[in-house]
PDB file of C-alpha atoms in Angstrom:
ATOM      1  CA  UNK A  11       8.065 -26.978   9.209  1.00 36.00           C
ATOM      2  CA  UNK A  12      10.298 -24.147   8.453  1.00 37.00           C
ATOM      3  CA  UNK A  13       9.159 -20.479   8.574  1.00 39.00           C
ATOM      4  CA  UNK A  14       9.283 -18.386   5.814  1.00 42.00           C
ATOM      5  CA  UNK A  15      10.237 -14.837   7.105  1.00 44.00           C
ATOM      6  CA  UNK A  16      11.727 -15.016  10.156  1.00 49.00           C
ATOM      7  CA  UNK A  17      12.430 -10.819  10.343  1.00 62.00           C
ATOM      8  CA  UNK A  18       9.744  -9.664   7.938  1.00 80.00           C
ATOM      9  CA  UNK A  19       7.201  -6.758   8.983  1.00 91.00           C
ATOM     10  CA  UNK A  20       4.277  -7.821  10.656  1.00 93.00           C
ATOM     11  CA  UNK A  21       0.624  -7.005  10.676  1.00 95.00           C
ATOM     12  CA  UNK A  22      -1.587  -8.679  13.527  1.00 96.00           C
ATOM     13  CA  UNK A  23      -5.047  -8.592  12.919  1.00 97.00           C
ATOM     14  CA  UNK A  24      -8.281  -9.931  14.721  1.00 97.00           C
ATOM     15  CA  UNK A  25     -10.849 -12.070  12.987  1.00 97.00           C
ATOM     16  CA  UNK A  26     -12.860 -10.610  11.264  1.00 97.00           C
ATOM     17  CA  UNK A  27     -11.108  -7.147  10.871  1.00 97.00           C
ATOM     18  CA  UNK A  28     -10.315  -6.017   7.391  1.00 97.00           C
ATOM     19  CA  UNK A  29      -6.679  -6.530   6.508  1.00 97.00           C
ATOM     20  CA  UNK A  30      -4.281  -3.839   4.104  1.00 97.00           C
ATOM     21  CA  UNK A  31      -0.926  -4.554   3.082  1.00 96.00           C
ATOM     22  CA  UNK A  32       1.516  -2.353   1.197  1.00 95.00           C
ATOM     23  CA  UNK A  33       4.187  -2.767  -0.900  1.00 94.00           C
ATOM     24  CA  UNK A  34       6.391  -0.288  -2.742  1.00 93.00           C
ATOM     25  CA  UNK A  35       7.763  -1.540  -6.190  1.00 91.00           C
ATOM     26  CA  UNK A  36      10.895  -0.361  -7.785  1.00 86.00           C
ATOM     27  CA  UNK A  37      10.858  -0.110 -12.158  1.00 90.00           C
ATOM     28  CA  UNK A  38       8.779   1.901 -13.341  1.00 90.00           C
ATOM     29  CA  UNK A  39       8.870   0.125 -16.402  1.00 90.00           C
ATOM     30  CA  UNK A  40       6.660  -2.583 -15.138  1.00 91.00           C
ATOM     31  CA  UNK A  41       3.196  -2.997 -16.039  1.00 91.00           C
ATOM     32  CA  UNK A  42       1.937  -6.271 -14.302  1.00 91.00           C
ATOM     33  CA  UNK A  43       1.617  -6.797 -10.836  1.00 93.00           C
ATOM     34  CA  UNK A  44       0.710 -10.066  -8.511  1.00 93.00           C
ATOM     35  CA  UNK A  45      -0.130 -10.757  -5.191  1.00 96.00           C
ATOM     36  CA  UNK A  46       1.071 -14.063  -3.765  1.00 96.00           C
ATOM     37  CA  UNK A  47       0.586 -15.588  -0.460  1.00 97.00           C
ATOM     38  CA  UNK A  48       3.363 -18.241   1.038  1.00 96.00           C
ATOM     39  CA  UNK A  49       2.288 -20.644   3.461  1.00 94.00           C
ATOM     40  CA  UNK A  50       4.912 -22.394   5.923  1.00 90.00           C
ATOM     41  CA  UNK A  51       6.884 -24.687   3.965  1.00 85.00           C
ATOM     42  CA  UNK A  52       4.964 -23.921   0.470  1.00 90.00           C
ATOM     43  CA  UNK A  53       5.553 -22.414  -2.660  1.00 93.00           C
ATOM     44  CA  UNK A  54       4.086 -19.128  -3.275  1.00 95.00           C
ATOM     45  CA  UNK A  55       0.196 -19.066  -4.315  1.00 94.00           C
ATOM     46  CA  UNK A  56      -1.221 -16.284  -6.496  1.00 93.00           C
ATOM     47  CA  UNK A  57      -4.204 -14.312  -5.046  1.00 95.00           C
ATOM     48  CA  UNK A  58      -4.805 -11.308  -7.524  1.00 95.00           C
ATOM     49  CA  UNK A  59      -3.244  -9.538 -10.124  1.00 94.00           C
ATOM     50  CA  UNK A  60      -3.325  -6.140 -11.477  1.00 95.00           C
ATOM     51  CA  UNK A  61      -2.196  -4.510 -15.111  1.00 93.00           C
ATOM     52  CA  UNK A  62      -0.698  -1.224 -15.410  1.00 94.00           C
ATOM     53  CA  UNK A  63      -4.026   0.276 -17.351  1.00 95.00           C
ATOM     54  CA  UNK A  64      -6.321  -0.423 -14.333  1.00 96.00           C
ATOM     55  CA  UNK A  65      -6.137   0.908 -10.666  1.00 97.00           C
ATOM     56  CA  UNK A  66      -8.166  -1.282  -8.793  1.00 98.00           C
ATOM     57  CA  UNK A  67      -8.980  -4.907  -9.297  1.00 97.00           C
ATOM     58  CA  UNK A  68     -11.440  -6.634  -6.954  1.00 97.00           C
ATOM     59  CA  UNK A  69     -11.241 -10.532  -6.380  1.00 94.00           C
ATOM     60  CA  UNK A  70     -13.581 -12.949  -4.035  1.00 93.00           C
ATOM     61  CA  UNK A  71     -12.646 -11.115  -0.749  1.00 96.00           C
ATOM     62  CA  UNK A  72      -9.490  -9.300  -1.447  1.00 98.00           C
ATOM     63  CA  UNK A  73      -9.179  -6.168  -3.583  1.00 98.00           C
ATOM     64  CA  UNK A  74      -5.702  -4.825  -4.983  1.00 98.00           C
ATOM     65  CA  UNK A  75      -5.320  -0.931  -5.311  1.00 97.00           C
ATOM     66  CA  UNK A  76      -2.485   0.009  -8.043  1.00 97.00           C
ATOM     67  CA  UNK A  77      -0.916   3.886  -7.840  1.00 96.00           C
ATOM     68  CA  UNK A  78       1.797   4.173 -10.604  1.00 94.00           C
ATOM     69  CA  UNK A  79       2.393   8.044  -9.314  1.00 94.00           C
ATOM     70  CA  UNK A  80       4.284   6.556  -6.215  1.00 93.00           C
ATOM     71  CA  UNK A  81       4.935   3.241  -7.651  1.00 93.00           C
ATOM     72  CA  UNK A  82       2.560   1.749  -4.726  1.00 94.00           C
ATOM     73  CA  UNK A  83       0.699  -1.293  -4.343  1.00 95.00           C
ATOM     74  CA  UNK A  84      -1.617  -2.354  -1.631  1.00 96.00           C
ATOM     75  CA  UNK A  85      -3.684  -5.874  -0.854  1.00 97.00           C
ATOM     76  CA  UNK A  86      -6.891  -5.497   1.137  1.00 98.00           C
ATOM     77  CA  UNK A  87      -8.509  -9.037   2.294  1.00 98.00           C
ATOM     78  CA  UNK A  88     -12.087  -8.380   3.815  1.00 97.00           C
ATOM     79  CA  UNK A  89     -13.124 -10.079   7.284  1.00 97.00           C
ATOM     80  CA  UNK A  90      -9.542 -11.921   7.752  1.00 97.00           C
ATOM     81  CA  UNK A  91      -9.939 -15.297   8.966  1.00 96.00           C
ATOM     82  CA  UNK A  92      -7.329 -17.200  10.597  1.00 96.00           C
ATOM     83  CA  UNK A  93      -6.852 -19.139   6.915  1.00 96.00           C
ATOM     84  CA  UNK A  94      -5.157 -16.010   5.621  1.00 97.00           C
ATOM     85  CA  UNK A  95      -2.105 -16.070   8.018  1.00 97.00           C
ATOM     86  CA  UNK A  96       1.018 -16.015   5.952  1.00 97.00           C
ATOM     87  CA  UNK A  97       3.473 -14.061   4.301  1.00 96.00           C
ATOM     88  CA  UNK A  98       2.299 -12.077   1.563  1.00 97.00           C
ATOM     89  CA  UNK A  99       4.517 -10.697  -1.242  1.00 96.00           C
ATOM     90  CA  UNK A 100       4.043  -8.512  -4.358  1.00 95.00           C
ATOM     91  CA  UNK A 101       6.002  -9.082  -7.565  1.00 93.00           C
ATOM     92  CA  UNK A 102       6.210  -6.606 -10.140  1.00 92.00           C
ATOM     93  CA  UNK A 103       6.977  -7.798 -13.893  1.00 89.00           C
ATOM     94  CA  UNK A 104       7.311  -6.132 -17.011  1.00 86.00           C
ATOM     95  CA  UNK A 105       4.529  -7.460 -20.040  1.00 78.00           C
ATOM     96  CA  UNK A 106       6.909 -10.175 -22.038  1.00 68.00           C
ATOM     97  CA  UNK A 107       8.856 -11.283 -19.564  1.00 63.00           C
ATOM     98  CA  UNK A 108       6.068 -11.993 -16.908  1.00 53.00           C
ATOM     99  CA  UNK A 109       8.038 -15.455 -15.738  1.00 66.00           C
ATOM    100  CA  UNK A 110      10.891 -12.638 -14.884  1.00 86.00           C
ATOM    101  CA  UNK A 111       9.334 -11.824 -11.561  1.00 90.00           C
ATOM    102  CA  UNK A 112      10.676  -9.227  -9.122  1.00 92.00           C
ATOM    103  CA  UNK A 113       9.441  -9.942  -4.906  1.00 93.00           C
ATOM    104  CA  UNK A 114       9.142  -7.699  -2.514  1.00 89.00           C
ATOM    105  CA  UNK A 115      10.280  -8.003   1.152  1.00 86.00           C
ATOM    106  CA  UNK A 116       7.324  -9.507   2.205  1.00 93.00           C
ATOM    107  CA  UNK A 117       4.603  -9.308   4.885  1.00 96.00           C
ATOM    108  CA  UNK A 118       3.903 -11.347   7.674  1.00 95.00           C
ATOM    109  CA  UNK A 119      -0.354 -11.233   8.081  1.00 97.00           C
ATOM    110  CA  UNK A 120      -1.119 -12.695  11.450  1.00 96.00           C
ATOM    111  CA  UNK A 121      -4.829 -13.500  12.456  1.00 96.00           C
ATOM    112  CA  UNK A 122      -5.625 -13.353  15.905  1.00 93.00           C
ATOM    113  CA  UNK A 123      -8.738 -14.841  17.424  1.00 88.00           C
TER     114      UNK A 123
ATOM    115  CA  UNK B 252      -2.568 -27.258  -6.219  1.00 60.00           C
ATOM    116  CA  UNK B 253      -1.023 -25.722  -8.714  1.00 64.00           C
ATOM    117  CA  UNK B 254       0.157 -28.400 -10.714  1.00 86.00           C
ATOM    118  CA  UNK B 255       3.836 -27.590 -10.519  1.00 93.00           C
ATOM    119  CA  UNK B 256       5.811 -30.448  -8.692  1.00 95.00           C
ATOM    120  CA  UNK B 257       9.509 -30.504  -7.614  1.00 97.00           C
ATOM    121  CA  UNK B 258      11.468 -33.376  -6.306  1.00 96.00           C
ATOM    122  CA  UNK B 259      12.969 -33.695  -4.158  1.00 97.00           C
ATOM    123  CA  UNK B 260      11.286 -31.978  -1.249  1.00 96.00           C
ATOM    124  CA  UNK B 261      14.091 -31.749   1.045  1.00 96.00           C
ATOM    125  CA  UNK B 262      18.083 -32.635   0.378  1.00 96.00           C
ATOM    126  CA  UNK B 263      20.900 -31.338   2.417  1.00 98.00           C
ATOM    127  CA  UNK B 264      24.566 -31.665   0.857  1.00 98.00           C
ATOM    128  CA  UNK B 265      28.337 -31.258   1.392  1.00 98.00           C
ATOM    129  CA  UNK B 266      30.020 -27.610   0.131  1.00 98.00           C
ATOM    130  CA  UNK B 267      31.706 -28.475  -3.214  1.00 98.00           C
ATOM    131  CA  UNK B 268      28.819 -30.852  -4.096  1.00 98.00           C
ATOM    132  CA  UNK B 269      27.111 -30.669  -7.038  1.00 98.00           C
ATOM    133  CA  UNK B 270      23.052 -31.098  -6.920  1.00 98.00           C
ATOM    134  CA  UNK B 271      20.421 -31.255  -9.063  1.00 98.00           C
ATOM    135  CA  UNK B 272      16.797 -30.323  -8.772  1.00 98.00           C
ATOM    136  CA  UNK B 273      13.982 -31.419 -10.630  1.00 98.00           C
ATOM    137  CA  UNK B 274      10.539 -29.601 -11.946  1.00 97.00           C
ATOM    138  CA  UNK B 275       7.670 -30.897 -13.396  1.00 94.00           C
ATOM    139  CA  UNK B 276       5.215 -28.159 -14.839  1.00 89.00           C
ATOM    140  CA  UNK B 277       1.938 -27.383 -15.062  1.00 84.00           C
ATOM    141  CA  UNK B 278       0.042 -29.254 -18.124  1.00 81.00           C
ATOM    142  CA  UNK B 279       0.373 -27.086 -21.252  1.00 81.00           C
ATOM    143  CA  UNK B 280       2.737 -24.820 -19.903  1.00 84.00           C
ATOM    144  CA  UNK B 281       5.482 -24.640 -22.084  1.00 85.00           C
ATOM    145  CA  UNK B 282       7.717 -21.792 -19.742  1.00 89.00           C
ATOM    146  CA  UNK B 283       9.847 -22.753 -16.553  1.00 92.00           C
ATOM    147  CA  UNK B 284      11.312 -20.375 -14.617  1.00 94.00           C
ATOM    148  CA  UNK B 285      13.217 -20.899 -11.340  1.00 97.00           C
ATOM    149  CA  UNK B 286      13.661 -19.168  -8.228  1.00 97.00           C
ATOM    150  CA  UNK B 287      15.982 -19.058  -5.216  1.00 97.00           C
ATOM    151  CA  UNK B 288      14.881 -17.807  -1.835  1.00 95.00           C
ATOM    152  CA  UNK B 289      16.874 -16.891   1.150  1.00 93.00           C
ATOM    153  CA  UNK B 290      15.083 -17.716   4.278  1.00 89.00           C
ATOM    154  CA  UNK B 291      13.184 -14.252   5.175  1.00 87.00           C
ATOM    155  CA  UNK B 292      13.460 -12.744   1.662  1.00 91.00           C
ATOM    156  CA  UNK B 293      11.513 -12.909  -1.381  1.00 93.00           C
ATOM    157  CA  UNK B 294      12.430 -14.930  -4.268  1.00 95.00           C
ATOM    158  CA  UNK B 295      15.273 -14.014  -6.606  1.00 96.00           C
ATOM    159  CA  UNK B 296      14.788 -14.770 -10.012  1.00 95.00           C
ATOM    160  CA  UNK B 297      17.896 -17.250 -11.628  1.00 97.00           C
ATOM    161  CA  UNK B 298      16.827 -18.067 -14.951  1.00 95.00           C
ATOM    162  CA  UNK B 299      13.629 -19.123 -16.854  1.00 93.00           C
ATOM    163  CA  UNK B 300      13.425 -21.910 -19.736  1.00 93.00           C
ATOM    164  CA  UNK B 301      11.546 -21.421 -22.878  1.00 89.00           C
ATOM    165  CA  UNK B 302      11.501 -24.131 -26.247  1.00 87.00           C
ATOM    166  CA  UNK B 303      14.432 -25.730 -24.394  1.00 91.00           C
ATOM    167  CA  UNK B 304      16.536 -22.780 -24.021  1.00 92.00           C
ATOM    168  CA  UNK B 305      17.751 -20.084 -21.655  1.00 91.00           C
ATOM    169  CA  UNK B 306      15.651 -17.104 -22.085  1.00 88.00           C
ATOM    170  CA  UNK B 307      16.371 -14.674 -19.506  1.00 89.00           C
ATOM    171  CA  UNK B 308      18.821 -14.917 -16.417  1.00 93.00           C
ATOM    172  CA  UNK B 309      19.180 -13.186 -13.141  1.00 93.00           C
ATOM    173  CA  UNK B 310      21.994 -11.930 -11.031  1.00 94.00           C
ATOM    174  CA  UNK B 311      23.551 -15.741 -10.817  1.00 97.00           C
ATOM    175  CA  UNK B 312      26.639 -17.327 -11.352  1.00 97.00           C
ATOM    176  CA  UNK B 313      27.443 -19.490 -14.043  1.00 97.00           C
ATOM    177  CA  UNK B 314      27.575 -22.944 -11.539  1.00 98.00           C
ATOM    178  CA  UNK B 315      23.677 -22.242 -11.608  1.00 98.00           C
ATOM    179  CA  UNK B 316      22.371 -24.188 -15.027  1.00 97.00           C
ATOM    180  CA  UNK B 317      19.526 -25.781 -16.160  1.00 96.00           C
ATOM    181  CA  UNK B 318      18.029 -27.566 -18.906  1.00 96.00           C
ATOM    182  CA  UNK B 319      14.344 -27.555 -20.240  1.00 95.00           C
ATOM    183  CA  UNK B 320      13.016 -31.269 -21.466  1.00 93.00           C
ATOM    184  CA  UNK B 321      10.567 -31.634 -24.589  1.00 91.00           C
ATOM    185  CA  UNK B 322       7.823 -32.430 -22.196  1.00 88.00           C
ATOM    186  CA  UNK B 323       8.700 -28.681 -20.717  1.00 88.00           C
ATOM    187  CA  UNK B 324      10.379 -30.438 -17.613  1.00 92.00           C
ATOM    188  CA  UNK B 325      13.324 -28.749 -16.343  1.00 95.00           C
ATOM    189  CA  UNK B 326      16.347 -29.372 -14.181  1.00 97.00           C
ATOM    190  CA  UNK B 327      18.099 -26.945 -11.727  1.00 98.00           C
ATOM    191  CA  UNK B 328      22.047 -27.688 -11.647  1.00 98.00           C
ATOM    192  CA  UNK B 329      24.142 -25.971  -8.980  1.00 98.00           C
ATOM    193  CA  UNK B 330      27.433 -27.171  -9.123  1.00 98.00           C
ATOM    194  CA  UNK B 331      30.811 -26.023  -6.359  1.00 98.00           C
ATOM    195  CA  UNK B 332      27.856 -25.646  -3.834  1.00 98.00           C
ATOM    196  CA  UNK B 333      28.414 -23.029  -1.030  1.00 98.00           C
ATOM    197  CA  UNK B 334      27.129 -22.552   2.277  1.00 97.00           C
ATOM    198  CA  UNK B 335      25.312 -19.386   0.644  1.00 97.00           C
ATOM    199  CA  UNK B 336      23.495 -21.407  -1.800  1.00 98.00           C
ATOM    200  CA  UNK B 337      21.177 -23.440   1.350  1.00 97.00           C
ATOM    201  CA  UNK B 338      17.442 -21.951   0.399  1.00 97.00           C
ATOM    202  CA  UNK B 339      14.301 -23.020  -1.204  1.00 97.00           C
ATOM    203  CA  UNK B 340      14.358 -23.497  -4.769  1.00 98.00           C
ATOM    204  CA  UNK B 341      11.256 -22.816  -6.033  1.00 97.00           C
ATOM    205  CA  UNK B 342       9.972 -23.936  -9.915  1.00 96.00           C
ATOM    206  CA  UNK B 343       7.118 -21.709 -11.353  1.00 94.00           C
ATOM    207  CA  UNK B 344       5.193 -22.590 -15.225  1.00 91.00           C
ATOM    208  CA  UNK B 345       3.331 -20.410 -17.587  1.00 85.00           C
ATOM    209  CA  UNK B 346       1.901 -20.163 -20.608  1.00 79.00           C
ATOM    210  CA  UNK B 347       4.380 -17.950 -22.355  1.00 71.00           C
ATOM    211  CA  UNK B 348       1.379 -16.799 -24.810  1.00 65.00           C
ATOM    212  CA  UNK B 349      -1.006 -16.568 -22.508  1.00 63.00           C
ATOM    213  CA  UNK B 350       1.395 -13.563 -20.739  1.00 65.00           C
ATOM    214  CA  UNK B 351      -0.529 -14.211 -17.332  1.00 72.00           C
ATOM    215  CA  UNK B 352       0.779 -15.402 -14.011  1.00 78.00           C
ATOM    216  CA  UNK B 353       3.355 -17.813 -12.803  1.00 84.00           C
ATOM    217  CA  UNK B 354       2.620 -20.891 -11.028  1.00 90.00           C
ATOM    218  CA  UNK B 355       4.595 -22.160  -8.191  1.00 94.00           C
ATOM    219  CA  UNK B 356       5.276 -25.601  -6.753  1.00 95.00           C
ATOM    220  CA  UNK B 357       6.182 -26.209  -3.411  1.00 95.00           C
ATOM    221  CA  UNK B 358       9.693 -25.842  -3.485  1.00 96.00           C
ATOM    222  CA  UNK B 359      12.859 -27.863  -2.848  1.00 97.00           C
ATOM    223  CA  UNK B 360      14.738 -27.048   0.355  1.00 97.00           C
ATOM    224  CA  UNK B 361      18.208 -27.415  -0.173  1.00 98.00           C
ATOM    225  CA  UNK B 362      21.079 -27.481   3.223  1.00 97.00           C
ATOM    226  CA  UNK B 363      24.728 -26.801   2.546  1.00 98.00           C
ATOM    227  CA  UNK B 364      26.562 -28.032   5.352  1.00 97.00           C
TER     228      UNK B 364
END
């Protein structure tokens, strides 16, 4: 199929190794903030989210670290396996208009053996 | 699986064509919004549907409509279609009172030749 970021950032990672992506959002107005991952020819599947009033949200194997100061966002995934190879994106929203979702660039996360 | 279906899958068209894309949402989700993205870019946001009605629109020309059904279906209509416009259209659902995350199906991917 089709790849989905052909010129996106990259991190390699071995199996096993613990992963951290970052993302830098733009409004400060938003309070509500989603990590998705994006398979090869899929639409994009939510991992974790975070709200404005909390800093650090941990989910089965991925934790998501929130700093409003610099408006930065990061994704940690614990002992990658080569399932988690895709592009990851965060989306930023503000609280009422959460379908009105704003993507980052994107990451590419590939798993090596 | 999120739920979220979209047909078709694939569809490739003439410039100047007119196409429309279908969603089906997520049981009990009565919000649709849809997305368009560029191949190696996030998704933009066009528009979202809520009680049948346009409730919030991004940066998209007016030959971009849509049209939410009763049974919270919707319909993606891109009329005058340009070269610019090939991408994967992507459908998400929500539960506007439940102000949590979007839902994605897998996307239609839509060639302007």
């Amino acid at each position: 199929g089709e790849s989905v970021g052909l010129h996106l950032p990259t991190l390699s990672v071995q199996e096993g190794d613990n992963s951290i992506i970052n993302c830098a959002y733009s409004n400060s107005a938003s309070d509500y903030f989603i990590w998705y991952k994006q398979e090869s020819g899929k639409g994009p599947q939510f991992i974790i989210d975070i709200r404005s009033n909390m800093d650090k949200r941990q989910g089965q194997r991925v934790t998501v670290l929130l700093n409003k100061t610099v408006k930065h966002l990061s994704l940690q995934i614990a002992a990658t396996q080569p399932g988690d190879s895709a592009v990851y994106f965060c989306a930023e929203t503000r609280t009422g208009t959460a379908s009105k979702l704003t993507f980052g660039t994107g990451t590419r996360l590939q798993v090596t053996l | 699986e999120t739920g979220v279906t979209q047909s078709p899958t694939h569809l490739i068209k003439t410039r100047g064509q007119q196409v429309t894309l279908r969603c089906s949402s997520q049981s009990g989700h009565n919000t649709v919004s849809w997305y368009q993205q560029a191949l190696g870019q996030g998704p933009q946001f066009i528009f979202q549907y809520y009680r049948e009605e346009e409730n919030g629109r991004g940066n998209f020309p007016p030959r971009f409509s849509g049209l939410q059904f009763p049974n919270y279906s919707s319909e993606l209509n891109v009329n005058a279609l340009e070269l610019d416009d090939s991408a994967l259209y992507l459908c998400a659902s929500r539960l506007r009172q439940a102000n949590t995350e979007a839902f994605f199906g897998q996307g239609t991917r839509l060639t302007v030749v």
